[in-house]
XYZ file of C-alpha atoms in Angstrom:
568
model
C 93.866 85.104 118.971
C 91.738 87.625 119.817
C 90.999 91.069 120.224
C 91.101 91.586 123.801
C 93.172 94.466 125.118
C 95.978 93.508 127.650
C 97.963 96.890 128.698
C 100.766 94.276 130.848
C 101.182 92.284 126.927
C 102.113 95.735 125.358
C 104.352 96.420 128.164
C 106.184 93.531 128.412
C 106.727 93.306 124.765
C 108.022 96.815 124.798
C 110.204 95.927 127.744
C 111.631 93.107 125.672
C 112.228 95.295 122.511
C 113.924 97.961 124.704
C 116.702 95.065 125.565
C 116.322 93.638 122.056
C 117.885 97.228 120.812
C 120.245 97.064 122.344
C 121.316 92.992 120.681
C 120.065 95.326 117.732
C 122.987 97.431 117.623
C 125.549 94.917 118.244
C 124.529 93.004 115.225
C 127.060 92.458 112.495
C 125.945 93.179 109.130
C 126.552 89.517 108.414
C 124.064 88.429 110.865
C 121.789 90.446 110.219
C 122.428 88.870 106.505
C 121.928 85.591 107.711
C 118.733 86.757 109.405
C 117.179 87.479 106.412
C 118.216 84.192 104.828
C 116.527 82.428 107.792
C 113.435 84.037 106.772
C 113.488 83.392 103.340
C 113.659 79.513 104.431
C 111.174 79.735 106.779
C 108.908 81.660 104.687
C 109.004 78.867 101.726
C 108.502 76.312 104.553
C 105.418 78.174 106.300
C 104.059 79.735 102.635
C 100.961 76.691 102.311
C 99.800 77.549 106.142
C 100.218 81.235 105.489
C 97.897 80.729 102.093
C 95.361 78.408 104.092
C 94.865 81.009 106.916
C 94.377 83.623 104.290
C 91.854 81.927 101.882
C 90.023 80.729 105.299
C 89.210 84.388 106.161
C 88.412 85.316 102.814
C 85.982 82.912 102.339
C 87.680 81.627 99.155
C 86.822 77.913 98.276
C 90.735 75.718 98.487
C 90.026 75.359 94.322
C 89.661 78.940 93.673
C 91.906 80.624 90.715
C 91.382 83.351 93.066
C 93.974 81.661 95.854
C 96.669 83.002 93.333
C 95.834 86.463 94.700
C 96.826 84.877 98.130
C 100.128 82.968 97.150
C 101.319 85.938 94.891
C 101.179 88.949 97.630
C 101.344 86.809 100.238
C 104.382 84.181 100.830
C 106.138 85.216 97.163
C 106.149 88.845 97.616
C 107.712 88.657 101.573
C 110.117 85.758 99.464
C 111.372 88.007 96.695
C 111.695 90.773 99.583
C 113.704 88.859 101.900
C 116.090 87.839 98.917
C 116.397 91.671 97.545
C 117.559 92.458 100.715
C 119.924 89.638 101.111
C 121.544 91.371 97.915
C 121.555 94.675 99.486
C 123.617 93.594 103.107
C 125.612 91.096 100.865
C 126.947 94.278 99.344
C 127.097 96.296 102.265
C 129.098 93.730 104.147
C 131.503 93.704 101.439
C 132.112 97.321 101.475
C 130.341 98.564 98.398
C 127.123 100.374 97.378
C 123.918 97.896 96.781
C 124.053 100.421 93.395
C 127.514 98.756 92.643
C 127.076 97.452 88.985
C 123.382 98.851 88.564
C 123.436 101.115 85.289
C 121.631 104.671 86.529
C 120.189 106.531 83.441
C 118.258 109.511 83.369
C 114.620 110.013 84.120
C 112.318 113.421 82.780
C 113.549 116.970 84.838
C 116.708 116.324 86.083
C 116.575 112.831 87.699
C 118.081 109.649 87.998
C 116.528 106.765 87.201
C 117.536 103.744 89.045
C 116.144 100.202 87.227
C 114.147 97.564 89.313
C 112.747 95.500 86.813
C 114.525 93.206 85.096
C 117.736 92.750 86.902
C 118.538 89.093 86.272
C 117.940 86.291 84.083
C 114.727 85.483 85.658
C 112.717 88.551 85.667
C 113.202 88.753 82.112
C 111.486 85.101 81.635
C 108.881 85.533 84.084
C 107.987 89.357 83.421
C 109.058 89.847 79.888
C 108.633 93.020 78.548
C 107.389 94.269 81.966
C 109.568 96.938 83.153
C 110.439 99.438 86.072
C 112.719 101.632 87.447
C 112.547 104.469 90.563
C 113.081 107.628 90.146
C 114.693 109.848 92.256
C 114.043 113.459 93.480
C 115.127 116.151 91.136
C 118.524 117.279 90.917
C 119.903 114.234 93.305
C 122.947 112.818 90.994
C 124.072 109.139 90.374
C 127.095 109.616 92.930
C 124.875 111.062 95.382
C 121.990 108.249 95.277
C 124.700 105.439 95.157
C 126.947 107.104 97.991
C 123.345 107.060 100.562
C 121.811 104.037 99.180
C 121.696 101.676 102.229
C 120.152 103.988 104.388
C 120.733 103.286 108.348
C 122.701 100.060 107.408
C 125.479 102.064 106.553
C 125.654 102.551 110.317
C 124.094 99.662 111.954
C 125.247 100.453 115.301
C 123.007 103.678 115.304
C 119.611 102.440 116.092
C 116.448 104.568 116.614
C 114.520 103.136 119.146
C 110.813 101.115 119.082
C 108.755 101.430 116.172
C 105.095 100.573 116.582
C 103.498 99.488 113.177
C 99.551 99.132 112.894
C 99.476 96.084 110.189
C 97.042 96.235 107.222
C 93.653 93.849 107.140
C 93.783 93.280 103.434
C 97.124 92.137 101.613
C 98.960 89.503 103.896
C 102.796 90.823 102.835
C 102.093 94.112 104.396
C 102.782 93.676 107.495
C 105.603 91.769 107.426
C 107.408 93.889 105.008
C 106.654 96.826 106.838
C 108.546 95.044 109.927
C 111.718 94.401 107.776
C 111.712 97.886 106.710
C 111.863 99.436 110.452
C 114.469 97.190 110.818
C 116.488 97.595 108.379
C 115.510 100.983 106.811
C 115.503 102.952 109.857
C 116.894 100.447 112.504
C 114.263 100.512 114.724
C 113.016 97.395 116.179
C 109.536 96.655 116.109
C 106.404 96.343 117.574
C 103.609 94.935 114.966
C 100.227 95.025 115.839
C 98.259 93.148 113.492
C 94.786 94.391 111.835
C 91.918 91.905 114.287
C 91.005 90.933 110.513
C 94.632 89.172 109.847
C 94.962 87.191 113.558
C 94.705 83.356 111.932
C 98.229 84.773 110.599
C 99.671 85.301 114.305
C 101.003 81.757 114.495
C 102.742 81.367 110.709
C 104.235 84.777 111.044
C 105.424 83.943 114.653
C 107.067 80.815 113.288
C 108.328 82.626 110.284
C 109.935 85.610 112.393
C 110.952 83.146 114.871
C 114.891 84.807 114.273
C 113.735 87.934 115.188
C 111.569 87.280 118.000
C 114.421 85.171 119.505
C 117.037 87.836 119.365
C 114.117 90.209 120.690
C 113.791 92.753 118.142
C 110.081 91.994 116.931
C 107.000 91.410 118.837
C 103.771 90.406 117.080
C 100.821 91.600 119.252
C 97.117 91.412 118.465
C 94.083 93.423 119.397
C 91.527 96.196 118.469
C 91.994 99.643 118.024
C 92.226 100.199 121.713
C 95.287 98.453 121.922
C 96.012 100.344 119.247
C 95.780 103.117 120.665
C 97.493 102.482 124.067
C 100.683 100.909 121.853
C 101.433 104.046 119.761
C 101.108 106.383 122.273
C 103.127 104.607 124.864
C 106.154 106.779 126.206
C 108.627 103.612 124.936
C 107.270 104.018 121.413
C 109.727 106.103 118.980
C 107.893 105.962 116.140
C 104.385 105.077 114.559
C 103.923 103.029 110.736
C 100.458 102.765 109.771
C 98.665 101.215 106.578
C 95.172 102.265 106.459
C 92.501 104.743 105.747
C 93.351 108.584 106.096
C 90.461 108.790 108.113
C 92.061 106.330 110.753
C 95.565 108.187 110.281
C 94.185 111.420 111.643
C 92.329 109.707 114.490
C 95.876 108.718 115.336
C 97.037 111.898 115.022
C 94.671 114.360 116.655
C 92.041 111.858 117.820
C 88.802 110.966 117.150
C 85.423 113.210 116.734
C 84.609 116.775 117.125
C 87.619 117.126 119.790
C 90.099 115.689 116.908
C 88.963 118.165 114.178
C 89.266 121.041 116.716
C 92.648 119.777 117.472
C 93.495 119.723 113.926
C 92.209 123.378 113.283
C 94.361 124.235 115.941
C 97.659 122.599 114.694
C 97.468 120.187 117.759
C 98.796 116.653 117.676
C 97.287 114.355 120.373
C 100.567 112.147 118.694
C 103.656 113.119 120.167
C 106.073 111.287 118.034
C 106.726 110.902 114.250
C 104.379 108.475 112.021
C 104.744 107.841 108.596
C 101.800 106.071 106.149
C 101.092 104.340 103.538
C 97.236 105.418 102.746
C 95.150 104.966 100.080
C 93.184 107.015 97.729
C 91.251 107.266 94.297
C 93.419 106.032 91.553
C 92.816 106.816 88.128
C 93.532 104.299 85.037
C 93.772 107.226 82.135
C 92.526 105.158 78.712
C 94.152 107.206 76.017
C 92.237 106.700 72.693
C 93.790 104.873 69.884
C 92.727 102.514 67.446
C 92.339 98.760 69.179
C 91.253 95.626 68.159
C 88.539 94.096 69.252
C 91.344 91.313 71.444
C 92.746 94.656 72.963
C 89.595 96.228 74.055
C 88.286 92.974 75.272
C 91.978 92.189 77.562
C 92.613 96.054 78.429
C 88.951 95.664 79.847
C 89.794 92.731 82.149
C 93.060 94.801 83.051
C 90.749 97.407 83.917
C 88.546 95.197 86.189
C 91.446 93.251 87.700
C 92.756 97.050 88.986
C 89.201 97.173 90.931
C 88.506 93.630 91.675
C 91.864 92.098 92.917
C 91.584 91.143 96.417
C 87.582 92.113 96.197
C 88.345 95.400 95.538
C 90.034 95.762 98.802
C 93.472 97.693 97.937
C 94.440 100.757 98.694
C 96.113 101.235 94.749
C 92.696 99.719 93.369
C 91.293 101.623 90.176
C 88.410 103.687 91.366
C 88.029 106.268 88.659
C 88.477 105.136 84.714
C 89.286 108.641 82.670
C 88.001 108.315 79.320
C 88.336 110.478 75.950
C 84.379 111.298 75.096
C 85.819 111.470 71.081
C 87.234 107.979 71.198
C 84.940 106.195 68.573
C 85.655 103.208 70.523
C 84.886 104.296 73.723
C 80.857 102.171 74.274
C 82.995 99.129 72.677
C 85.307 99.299 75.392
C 82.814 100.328 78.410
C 80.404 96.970 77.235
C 83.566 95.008 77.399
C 84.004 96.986 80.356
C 80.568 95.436 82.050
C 80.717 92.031 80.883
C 83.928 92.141 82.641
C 82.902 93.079 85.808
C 80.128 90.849 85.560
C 81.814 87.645 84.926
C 85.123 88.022 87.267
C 84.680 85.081 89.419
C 82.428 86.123 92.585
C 83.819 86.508 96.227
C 82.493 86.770 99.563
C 83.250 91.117 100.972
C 85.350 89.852 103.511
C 86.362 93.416 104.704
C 84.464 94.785 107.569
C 81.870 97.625 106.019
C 82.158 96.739 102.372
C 78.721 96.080 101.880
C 77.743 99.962 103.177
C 80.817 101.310 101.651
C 78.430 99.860 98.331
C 75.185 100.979 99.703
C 76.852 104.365 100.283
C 77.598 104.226 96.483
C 74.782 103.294 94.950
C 72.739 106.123 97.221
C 74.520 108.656 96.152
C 74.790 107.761 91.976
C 70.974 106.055 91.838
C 71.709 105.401 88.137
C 74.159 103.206 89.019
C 74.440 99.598 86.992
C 75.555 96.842 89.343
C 76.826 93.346 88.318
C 78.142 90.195 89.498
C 76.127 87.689 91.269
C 74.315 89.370 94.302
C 75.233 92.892 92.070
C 77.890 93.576 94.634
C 80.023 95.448 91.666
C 78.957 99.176 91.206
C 79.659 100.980 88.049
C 79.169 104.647 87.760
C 79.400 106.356 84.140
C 78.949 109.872 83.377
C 80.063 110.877 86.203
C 80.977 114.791 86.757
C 84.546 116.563 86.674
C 84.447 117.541 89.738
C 83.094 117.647 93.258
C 81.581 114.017 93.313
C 81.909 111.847 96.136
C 83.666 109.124 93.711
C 86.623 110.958 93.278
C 87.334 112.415 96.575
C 86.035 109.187 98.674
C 87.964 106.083 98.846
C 85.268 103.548 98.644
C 87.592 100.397 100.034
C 85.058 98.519 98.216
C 83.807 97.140 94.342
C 82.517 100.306 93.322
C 84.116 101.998 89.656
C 83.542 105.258 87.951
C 83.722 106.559 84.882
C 84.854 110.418 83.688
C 84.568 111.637 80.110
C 86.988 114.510 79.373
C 86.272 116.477 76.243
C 89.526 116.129 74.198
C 91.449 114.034 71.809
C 94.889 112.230 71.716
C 97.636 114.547 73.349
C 95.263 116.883 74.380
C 93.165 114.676 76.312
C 96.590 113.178 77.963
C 97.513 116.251 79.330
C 93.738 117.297 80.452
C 93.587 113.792 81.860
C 96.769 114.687 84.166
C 95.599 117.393 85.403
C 92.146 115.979 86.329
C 93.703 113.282 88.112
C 96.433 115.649 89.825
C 93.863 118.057 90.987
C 90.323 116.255 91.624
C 91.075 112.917 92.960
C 91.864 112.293 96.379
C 95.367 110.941 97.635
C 98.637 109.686 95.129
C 99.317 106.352 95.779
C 99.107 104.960 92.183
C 97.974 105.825 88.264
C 97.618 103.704 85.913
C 98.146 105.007 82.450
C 96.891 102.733 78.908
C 97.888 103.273 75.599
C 98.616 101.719 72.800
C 101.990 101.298 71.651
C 101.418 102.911 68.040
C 99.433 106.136 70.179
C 102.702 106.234 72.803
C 104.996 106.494 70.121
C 102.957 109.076 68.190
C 102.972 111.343 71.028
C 106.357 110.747 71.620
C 108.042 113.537 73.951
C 104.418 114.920 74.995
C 103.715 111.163 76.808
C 106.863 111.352 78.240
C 105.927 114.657 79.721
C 102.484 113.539 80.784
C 104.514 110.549 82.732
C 106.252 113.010 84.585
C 103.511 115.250 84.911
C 101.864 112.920 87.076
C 102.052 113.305 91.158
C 101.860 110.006 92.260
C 103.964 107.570 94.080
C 103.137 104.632 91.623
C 102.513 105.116 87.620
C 101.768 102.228 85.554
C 101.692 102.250 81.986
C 99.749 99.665 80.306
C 100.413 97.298 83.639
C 98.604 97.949 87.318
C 100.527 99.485 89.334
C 100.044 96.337 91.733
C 103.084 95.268 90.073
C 105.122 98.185 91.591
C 103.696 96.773 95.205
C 104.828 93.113 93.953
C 108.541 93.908 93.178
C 111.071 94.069 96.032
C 113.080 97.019 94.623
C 110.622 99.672 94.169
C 109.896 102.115 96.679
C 106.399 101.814 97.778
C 104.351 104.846 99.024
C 102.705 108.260 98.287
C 103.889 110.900 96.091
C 106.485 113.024 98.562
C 105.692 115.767 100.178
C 102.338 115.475 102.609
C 102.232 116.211 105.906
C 100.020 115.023 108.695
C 97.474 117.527 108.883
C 97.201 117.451 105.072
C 97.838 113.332 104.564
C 96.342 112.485 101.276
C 97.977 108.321 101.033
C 100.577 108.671 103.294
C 104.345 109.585 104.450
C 107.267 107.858 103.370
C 108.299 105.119 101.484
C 108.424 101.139 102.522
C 109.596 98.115 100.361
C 112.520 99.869 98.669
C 114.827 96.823 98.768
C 117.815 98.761 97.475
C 117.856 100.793 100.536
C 117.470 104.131 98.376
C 117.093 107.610 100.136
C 115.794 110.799 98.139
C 112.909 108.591 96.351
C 110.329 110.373 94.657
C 108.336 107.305 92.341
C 108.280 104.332 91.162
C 107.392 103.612 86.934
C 106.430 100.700 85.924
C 105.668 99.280 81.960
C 104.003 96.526 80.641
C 103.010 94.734 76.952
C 99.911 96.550 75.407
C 98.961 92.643 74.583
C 99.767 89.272 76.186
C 101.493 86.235 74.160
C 101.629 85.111 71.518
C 99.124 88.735 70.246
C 102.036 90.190 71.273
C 104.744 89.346 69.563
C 102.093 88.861 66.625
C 101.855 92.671 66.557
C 105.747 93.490 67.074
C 106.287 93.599 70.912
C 108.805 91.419 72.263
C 107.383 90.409 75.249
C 106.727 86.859 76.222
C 104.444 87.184 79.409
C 100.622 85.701 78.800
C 97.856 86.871 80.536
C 99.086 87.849 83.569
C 98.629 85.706 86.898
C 97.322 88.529 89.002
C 94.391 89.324 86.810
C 91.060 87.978 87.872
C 89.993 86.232 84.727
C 93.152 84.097 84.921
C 91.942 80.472 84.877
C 95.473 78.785 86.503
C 96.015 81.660 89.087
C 96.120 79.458 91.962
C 98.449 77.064 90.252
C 100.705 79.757 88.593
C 101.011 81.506 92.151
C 101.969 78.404 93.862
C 104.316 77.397 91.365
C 106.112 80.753 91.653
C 106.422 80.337 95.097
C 107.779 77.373 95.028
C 110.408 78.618 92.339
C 111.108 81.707 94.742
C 111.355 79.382 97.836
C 114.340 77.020 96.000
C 115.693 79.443 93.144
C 115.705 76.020 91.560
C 115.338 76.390 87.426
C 113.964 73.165 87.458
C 110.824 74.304 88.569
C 110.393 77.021 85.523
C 108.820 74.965 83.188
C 106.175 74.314 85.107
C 105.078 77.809 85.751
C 105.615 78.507 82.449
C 103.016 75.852 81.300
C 100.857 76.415 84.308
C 101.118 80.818 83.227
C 100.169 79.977 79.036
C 96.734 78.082 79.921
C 95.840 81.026 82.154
């Protein structure tokens, strides 16, 4: 496919979904059930071509660990998505809450917690000790978020028109699970535009969605940002979904250039209709000082590269600023294990369009600037100031890490390093927050309070918040309350399998250590290395495997991913 722009393709396909709203509304719960498990079959049938196409434009070599990356947000996520939901109608259809049987607890200030991770047998042998739950927005009770979870599938027949959604060019799922979400979020059928850079998908996700194209409620189109353009604006189009820069999000909005910013001064829209966003930012990882081991500096510092090098560094929840204690004795221990482990993460080709002067941009600006990697495509920035930098108010969409020294100790520096990372970093997509276990206990109530402290939509502790954008129940998205002419990472919530309204975050945990260290040390977590990180030797393996686990549900499968996950 290609990029050409054909006004008569958007037409017609709006035409169709017009009609197909109408076979929207007069779906049963039941089949719209059924749907879903269609797509789960199709998915595991389609997940190798999905992987091929993806690795193809990537330029990653077909014996890559790296092809992990591809299997695990690619085929598995849209698998473990499609089944979550299953759950959801399945309860629906019978008349109760998808909260029916789900034990709410309490979360910090007056909220309810509702828990994602585990919730069966598996996740707790294929995460253990990983965790997560969503909070809610303050003062909405248990009976209040069980009563609305569901959201417009509580009345199916009430659809709300065409929604146009401009697909991402760098994780494969997107897309796709933005499309379930109009449709069964906000019952809206749906228009999907892929990203030019994701077209060698247009044929697997055609045969995947081949349900939903048949009863006419999706359309997957192609083109540049001209058709782009032309598709969200069109009269037929309800609503807009967009996963991108904020920079392209207010181009949307109030149009390109000089006219765009006046129209923005002025308070107006060249966008006549809603649009919600998922955007991205500069996340912080917030290393709280402790005393480590030499294993622990050495693995949190490949967690810390992973958070900037998964995908090539092209995600909008990659690590771009690392907020260090300057007191921590071990702090040069763990910045050289730092650097070596940016510079021996397995290399990759910068598939995204601009990286390389995204880089170039970098290094200009911070001359001092070490670089690694073969070709020194990674860019790491220490020292850098507390404010007013370009690194933490640009989104560099690229390898490029920095590195902020705040003046304090323990609980002091926890709560200085909040309110750094609340106040001078751009957007609120994700944090990442690293301790260890001895250090979170220690602060006790205070690290609780710095948890909740935090405005994003995503918080990690000691785990990426990747792993928030990996599991089907957690609500995926900025931290609530932007608006378009002040956008930061976005509008709304997707994913958010559970249907929940009134979502504020989502909190996710992990082991301090991997197995067997961890148990070793008193954790009872099982999980190795994870898959997702980019030192893992067996990625590729481990992510097929899981695939092919969430494809059947058969058990018989486990074993091997288990021994395939332990020599990672």
């Amino acid at each position: 496919m290609g990029t050409t722009f054909d006004e008569t393709e958007i037409d017609s396909a709006l035409s169709d979904l017009t009609a197909g709203e109408k076979a929207w509304a007069q779906t049963s719960l039941r089949r719209r059930r059924e749907l879903l498990d269609e797509i789960h079959t199709r998915t595991g049938r389609f997940a190798a071509d999905w992987v091929r196409a993806a690795r193809t434009w990537k330029g990653l070599d077909e014996d890559s660990p790296l092809v992990g990356e591809e299997w695990m947000s690619g085929p598995m996520t849209l698998l473990q998505a499609t089944a979550a939901l299953l759950a959801t109608l399945t309860a629906l259809e019978q008349g109760r809450s998808p909260l029916d049987g789900v034990a709410l607890t309490a979360a910090p200030g007056d909220r309810v917690a509702v828990p994602i991770l585990p919730l069966d047998v598996y996740d707790r042998l294929l995460l253990s000790g990983f965790r997560g739950e969503v909070w809610l927005r303050p003062g909405v009770d248990a009976g209040t978020a069980r009563r609305r979870a569901g959201l417009a599938q509580l009345d199916p027949t009430a659809t709300a028109g065409i929604g146009a959604i401009l697909g991402a060019g760098n994780i494969t799922s997107i897309p796709p699970l933005d499309a379930l979400y109009e449709l069964y979020a906000h019952n809206r059928v749906v228009a999907l535009k892929l990203n030019p850079i994701t077209d060698p998908l247009f044929t697997v996700l055609e045969m995947i969605f081949a349900p939903l194209i048949e009863l006419g409620v999706l359309r997957i189109l192609t083109g540049g940002a001209e058709a782009g353009g032309y598709l969200v604006h069109h009269p037929d189009v309800a609503h807009v979904h967009m996963t991108g820069s904020a920079h392209t999000h207010d181009a949307i909005v109030w149009g390109p250039g000089p006219e765009g910013q006046e129209r923005k001064s002025d308070q107006r829209p060249l966008l006549d209709k809603p649009i919600t966003s998922e955007l991205g930012g500069v996340s912080p990882t917030i290393v709280v000082p402790g005393e480590w081991s030499d294993a622990d500096l050495r693995f949190q510092a490949e967690h810390v590269a992973t958070q900037r090098l998964h995908n090539g560094g092209y995600n909008c929840v990659a690590t771009q600023a690392v907020v260090l204690s300057a007191n921590w004795p071990q702090k040069e221990k763990f910045l050289a294990e730092l650097r070596a482990a940016l510079d021996k993460a397995p290399q990759r080709p910068a598939y995204y369009p601009g990286s390389d002067n995204r880089v170039a941009d970098a290094v200009a600006a911070y001359p001092d600037a070490e670089r690694f990697g073969p070709g020194q495509s990674r860019v790491l920035v220490e020292n850098l100031p507390q404010t007013e930098t370009p690194l933490l108010r640009t989104e560099y969409f690229a390898p490029v890490l920095g590195v902020v020294e705040l003046p304090d100790d323990g609980g002091e520096f926890l709560q200085h390093a909040v309110d750094f990372a609340n106040t001078e970093l751009t957007g609120t997509l994700g944090a990442n927050v690293i301790a260890h276990p001895s250090t979170i206990k220690r602060l006790g109530v205070a690290f609780d309070r710095a948890i909740e402290r935090l405005r994003y939509g995503a918080i990690a502790v000691n785990a990426w918040t990747g792993l928030a954008f990996l599991t089907p129940r957690a609500a995926w998205g900025a931290y609530p309350g932007h608006t378009i002419d002040d956008v930061q990472s976005g509008i709304g919530v997707v994913h958010n399998a559970f249907l929940l309204d009134d979502v504020e975050r989502t909190v996710v945990s992990g082991p301090f250590r991997p197995a067997p260290r961890s148990l070793m040390h008193g954790e009872l977590a099982l999980s190795p290395k994870p898959p997702w990180f980019v030192t893992n030797a067996t990625a590729a393996a481990t992510g097929r495997k899981l695939t092919e686990f969430y494809a059947s549900g058969n058990p018989a499968r486990l074993p091997g991913v288990f021994l395939s996950a332990f020599r990672g």
